[in-house]
Short mmCIF file of N, CA and C in Angstrom, two decimals:
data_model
loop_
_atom_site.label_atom_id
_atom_site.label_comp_id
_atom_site.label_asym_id
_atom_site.label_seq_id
_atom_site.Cartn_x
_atom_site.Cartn_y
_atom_site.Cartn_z
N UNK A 1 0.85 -1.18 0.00
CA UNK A 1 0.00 0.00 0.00
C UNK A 1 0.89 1.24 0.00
N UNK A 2 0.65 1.97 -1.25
CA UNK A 2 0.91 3.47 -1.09
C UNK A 2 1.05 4.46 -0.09
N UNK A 3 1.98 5.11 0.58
CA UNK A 3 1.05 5.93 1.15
C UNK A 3 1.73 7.45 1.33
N UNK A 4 1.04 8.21 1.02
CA UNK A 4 1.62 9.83 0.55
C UNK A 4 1.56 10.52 1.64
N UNK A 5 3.36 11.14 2.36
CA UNK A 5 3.62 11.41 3.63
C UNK A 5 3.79 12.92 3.34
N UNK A 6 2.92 13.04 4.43
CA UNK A 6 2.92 14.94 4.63
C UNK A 6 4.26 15.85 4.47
N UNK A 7 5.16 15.09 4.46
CA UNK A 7 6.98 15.68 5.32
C UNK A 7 7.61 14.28 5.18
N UNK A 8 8.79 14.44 5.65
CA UNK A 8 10.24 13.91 5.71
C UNK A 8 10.42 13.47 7.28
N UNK A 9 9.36 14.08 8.28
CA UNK A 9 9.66 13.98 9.52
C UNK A 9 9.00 12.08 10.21
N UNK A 10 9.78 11.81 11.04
CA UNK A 10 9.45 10.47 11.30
C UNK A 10 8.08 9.93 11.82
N UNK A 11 7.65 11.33 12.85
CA UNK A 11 6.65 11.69 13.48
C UNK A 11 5.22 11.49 12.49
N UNK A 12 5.59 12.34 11.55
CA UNK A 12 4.20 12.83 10.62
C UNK A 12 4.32 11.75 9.69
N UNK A 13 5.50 10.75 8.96
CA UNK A 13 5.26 9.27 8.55
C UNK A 13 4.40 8.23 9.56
N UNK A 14 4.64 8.35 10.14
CA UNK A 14 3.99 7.42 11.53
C UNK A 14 2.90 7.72 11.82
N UNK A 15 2.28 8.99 12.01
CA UNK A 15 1.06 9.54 11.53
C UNK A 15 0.22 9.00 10.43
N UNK A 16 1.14 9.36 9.40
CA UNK A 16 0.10 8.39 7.87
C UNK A 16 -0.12 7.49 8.29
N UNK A 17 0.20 6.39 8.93
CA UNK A 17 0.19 5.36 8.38
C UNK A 17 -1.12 4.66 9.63
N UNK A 18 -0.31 5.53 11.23
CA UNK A 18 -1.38 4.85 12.39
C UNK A 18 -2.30 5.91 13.20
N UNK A 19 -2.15 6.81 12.61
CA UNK A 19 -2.73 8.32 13.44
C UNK A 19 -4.43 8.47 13.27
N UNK A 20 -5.12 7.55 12.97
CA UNK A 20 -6.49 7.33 13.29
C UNK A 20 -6.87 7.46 14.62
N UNK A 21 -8.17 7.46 14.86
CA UNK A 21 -8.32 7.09 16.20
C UNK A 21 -8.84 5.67 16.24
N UNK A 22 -8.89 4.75 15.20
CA UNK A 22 -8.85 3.27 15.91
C UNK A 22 -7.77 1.99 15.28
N UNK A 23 -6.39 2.55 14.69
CA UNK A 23 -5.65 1.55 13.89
C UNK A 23 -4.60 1.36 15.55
N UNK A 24 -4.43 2.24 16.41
CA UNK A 24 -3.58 1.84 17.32
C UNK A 24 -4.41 0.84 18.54
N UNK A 25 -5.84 0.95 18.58
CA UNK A 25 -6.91 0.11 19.19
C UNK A 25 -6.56 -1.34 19.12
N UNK A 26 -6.84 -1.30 17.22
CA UNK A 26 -6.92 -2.34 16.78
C UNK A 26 -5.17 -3.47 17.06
N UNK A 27 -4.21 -2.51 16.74
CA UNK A 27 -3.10 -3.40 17.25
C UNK A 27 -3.26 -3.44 18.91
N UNK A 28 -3.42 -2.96 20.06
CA UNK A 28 -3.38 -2.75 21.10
C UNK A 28 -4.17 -4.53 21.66
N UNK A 29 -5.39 -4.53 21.10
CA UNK A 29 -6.15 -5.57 20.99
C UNK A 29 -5.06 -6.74 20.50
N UNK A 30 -4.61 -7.05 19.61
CA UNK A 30 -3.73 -7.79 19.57
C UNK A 30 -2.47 -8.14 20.76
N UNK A 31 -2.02 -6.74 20.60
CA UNK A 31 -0.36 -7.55 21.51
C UNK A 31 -1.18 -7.54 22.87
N UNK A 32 -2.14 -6.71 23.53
CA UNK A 32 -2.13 -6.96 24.95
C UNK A 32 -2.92 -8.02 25.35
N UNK A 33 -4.07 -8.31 24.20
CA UNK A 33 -5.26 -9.16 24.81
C UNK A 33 -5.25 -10.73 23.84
N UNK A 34 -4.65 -10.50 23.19
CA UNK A 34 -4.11 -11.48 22.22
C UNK A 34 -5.43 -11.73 21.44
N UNK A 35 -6.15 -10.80 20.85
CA UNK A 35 -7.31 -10.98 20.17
C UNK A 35 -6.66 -11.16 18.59
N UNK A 36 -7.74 -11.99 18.07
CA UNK A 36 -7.25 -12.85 16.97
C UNK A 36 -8.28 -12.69 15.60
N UNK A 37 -9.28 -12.58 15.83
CA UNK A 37 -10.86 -12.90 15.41
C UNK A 37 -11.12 -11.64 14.94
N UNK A 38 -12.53 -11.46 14.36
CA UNK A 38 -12.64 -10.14 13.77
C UNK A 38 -14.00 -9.70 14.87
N UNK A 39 -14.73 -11.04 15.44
CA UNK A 39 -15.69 -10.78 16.50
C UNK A 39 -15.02 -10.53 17.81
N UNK A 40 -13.56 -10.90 17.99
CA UNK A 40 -13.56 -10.25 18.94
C UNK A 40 -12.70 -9.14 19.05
N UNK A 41 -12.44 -7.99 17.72
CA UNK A 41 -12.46 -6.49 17.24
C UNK A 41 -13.12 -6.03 18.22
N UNK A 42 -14.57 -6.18 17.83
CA UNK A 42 -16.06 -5.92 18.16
C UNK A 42 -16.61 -5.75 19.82
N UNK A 43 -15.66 -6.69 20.45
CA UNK A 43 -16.18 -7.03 21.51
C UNK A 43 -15.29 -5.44 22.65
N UNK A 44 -14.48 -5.32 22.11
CA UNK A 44 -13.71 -4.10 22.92
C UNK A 44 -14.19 -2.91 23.54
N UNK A 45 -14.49 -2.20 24.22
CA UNK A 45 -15.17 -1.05 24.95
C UNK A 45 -15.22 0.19 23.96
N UNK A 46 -14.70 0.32 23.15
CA UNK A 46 -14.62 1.06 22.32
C UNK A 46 -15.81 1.77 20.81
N UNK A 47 -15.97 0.12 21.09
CA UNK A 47 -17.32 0.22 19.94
C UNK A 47 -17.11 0.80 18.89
N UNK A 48 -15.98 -0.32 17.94
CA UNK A 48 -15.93 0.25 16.73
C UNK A 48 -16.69 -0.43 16.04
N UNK A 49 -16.69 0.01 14.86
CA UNK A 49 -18.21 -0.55 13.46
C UNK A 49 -17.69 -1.70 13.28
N UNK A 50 -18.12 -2.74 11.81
CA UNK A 50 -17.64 -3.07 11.49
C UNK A 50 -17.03 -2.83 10.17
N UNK A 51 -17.63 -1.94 9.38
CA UNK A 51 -16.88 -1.18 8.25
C UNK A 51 -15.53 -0.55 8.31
N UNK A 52 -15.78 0.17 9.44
CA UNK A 52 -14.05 0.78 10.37
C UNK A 52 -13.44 -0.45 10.57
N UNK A 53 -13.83 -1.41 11.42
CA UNK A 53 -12.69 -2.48 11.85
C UNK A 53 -12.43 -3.05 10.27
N UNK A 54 -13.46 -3.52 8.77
CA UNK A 54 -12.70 -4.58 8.30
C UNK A 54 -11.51 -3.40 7.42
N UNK A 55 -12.30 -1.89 7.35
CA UNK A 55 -11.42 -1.37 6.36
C UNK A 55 -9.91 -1.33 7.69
N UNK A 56 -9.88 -1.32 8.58
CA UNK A 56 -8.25 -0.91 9.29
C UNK A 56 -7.93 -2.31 9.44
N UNK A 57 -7.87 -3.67 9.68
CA UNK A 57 -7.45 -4.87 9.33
C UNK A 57 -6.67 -4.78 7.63
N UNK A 58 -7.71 -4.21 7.05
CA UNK A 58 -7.35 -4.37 5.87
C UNK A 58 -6.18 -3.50 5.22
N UNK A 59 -5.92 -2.43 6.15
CA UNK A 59 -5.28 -1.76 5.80
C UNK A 59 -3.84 -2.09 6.49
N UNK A 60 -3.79 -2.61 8.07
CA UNK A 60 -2.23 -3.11 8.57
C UNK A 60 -1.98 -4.13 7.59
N UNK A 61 -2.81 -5.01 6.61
CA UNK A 61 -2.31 -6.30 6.35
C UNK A 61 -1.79 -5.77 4.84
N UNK A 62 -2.14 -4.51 4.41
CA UNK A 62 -1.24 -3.98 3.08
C UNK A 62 -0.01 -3.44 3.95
N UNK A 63 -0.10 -2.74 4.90
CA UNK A 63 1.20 -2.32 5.22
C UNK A 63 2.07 -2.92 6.07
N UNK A 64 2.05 -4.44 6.47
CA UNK A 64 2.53 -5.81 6.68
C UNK A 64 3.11 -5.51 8.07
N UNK A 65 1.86 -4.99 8.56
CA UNK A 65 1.59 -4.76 10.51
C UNK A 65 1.34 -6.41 10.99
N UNK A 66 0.22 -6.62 10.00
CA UNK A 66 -0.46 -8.35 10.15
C UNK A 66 -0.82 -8.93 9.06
N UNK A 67 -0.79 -9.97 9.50
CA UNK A 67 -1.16 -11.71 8.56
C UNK A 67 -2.71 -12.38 9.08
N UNK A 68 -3.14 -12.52 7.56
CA UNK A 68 -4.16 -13.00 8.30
C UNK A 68 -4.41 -14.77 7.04
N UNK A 69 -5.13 -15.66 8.32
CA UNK A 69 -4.85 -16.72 7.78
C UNK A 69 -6.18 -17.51 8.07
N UNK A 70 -7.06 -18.00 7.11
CA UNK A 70 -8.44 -19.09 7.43
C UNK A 70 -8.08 -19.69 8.92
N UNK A 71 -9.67 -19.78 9.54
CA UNK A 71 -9.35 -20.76 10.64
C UNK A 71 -10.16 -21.29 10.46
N UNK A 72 -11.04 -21.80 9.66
CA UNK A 72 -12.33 -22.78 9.51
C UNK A 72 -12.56 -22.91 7.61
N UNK A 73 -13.00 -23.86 7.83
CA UNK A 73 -13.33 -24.11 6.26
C UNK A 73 -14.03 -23.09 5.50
N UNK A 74 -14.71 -21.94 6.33
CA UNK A 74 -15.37 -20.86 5.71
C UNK A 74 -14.31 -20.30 5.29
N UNK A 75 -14.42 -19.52 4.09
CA UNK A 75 -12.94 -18.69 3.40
C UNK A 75 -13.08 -17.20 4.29
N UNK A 76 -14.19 -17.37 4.78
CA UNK A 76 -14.00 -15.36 5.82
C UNK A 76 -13.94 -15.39 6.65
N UNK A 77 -13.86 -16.78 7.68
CA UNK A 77 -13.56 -16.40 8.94
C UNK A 77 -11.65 -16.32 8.86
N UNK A 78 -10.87 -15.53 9.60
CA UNK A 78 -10.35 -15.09 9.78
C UNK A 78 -9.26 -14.68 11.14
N UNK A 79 -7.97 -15.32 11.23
CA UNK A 79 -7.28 -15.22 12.18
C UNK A 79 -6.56 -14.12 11.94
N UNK A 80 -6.06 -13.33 12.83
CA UNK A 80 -5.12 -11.71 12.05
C UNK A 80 -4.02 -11.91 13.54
N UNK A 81 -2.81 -12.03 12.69
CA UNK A 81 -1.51 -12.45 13.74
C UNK A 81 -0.65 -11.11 13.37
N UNK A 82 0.31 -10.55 14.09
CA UNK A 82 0.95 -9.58 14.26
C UNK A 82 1.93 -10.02 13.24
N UNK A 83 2.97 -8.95 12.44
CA UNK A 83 3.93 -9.38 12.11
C UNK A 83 4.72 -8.63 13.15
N UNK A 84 6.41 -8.92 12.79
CA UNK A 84 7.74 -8.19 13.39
C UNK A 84 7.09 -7.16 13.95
N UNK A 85 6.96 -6.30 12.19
CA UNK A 85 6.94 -5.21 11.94
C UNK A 85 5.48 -4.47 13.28
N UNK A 86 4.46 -5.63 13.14
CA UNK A 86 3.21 -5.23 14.43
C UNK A 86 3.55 -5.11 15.27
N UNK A 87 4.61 -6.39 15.66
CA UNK A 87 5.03 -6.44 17.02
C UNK A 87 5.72 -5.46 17.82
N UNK A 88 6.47 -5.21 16.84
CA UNK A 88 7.45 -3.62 16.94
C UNK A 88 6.64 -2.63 17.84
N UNK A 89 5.80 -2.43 17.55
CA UNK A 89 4.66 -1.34 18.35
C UNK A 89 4.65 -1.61 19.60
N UNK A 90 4.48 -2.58 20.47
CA UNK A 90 4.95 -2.73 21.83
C UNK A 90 5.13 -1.36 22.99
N UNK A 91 6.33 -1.35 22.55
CA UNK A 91 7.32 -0.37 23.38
C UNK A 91 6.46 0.94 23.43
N UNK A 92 6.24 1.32 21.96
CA UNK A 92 5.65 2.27 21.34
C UNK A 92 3.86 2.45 22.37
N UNK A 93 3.48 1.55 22.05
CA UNK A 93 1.72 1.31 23.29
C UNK A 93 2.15 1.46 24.16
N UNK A 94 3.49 0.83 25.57
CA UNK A 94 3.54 1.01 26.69
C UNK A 94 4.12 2.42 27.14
N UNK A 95 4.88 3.04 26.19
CA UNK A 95 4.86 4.32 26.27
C UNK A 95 3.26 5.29 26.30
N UNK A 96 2.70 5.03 24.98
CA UNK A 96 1.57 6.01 25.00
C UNK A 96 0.33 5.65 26.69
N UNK A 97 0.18 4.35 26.89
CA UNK A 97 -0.24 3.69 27.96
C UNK A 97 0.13 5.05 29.35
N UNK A 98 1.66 4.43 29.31
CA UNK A 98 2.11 5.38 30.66
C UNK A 98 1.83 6.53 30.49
N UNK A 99 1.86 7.30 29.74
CA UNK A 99 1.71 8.61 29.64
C UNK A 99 0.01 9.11 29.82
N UNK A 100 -0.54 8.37 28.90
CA UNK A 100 -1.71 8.60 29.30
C UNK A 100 -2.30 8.54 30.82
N UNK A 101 -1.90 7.46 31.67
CA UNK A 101 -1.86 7.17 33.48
C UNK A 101 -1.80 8.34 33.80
N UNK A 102 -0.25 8.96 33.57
CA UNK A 102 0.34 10.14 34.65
C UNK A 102 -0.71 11.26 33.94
N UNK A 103 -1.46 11.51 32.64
CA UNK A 103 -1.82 12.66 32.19
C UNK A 103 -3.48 12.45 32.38
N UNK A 104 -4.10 11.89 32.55
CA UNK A 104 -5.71 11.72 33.03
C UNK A 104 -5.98 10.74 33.96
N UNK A 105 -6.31 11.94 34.93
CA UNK A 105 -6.72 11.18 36.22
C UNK A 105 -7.86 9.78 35.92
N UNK A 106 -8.93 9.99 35.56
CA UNK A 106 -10.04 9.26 35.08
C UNK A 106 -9.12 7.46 34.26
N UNK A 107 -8.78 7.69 33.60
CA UNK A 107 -7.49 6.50 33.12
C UNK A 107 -7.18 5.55 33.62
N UNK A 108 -7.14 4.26 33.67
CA UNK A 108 -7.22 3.09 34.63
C UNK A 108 -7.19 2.37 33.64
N UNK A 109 -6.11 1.22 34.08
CA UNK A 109 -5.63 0.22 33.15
C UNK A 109 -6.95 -0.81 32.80
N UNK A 110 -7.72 -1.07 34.37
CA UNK A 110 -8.72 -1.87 34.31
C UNK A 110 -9.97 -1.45 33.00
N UNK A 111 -9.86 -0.41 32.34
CA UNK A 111 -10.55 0.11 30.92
C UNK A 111 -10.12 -0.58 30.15
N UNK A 112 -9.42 -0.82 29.78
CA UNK A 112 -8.41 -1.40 28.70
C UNK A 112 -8.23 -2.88 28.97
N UNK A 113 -7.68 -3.68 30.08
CA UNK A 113 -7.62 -4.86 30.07
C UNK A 113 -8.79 -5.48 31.23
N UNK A 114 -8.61 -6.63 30.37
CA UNK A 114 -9.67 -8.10 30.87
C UNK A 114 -9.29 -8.37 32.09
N UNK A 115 -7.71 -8.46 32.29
CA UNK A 115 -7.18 -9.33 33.89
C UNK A 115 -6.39 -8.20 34.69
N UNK A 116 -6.07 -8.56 35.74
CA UNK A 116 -4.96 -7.96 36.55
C UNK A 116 -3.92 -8.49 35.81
N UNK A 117 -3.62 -9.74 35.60
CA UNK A 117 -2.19 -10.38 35.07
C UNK A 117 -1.51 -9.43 33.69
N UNK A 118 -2.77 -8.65 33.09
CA UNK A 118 -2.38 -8.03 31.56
C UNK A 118 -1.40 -7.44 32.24
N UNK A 119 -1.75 -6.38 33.23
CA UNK A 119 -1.11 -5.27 33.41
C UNK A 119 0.44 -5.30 33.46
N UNK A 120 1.10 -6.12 33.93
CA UNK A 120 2.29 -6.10 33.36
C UNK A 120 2.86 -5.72 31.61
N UNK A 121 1.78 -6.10 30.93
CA UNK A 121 2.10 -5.37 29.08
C UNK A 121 2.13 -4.17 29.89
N UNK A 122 1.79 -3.23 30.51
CA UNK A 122 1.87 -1.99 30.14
C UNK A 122 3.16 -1.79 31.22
#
């Protein structure tokens, strides 16, 4: 996938590509909760569509964030696995994570994750 960057700066590339408000969701869902499925996109507090979720799936898997691979004899159901390149983001979430803590009081990890045990990802 194409994609036409505002600048030269690393910041505003990184922008193109994840600066939505739900493509960093959608990986977040992956590395912290290990969501796999496209129903369980859906299931997140967030309440994204499903037009938004299949077009941003569709869009990390042109820009080889993730892989996605049949899990049933139906050709659309759908497993979506991180690549490197997804995985890479990590560091990148537990940064934005912390920052967000120290910068809104209201903020609580328990929003975001299922267990106490997650909380170590962040």
């Amino acid at each position: 996938m194409a994609v036409d960057h505002r600048s030269h700066c690393p910041i505003a590339c990184t922008l193109d590509l994840l600066g939505d408000r739900w493509t960093l969701l959608v990986i977040r869902d992956m590395l912290f909760f290990g969501k796999q499925r496209f129903e369980e996109f859906l299931e997140s507090p967030e309440g994204i569509s499903t037009n938004i979720l299949a077009s941003r799936l569709k869009s990390l898997e042109a820009l080889g964030l993730i892989t996605k691979q049949p899990y049933s004899n139906h050709t659309r159901r759908m497993n979506y696995q991180l690549t490197e390149a997804g995985e890479s983001l990590r560091p990148v979430l537990r940064s934005i994570a912390r920052w967000g803590l120290k910068q809104f009081p209201e903020a609580r990890l328990s929003d975001a994750l299922d267990s106490s045990s997650a909380n170590s990802d962040y």
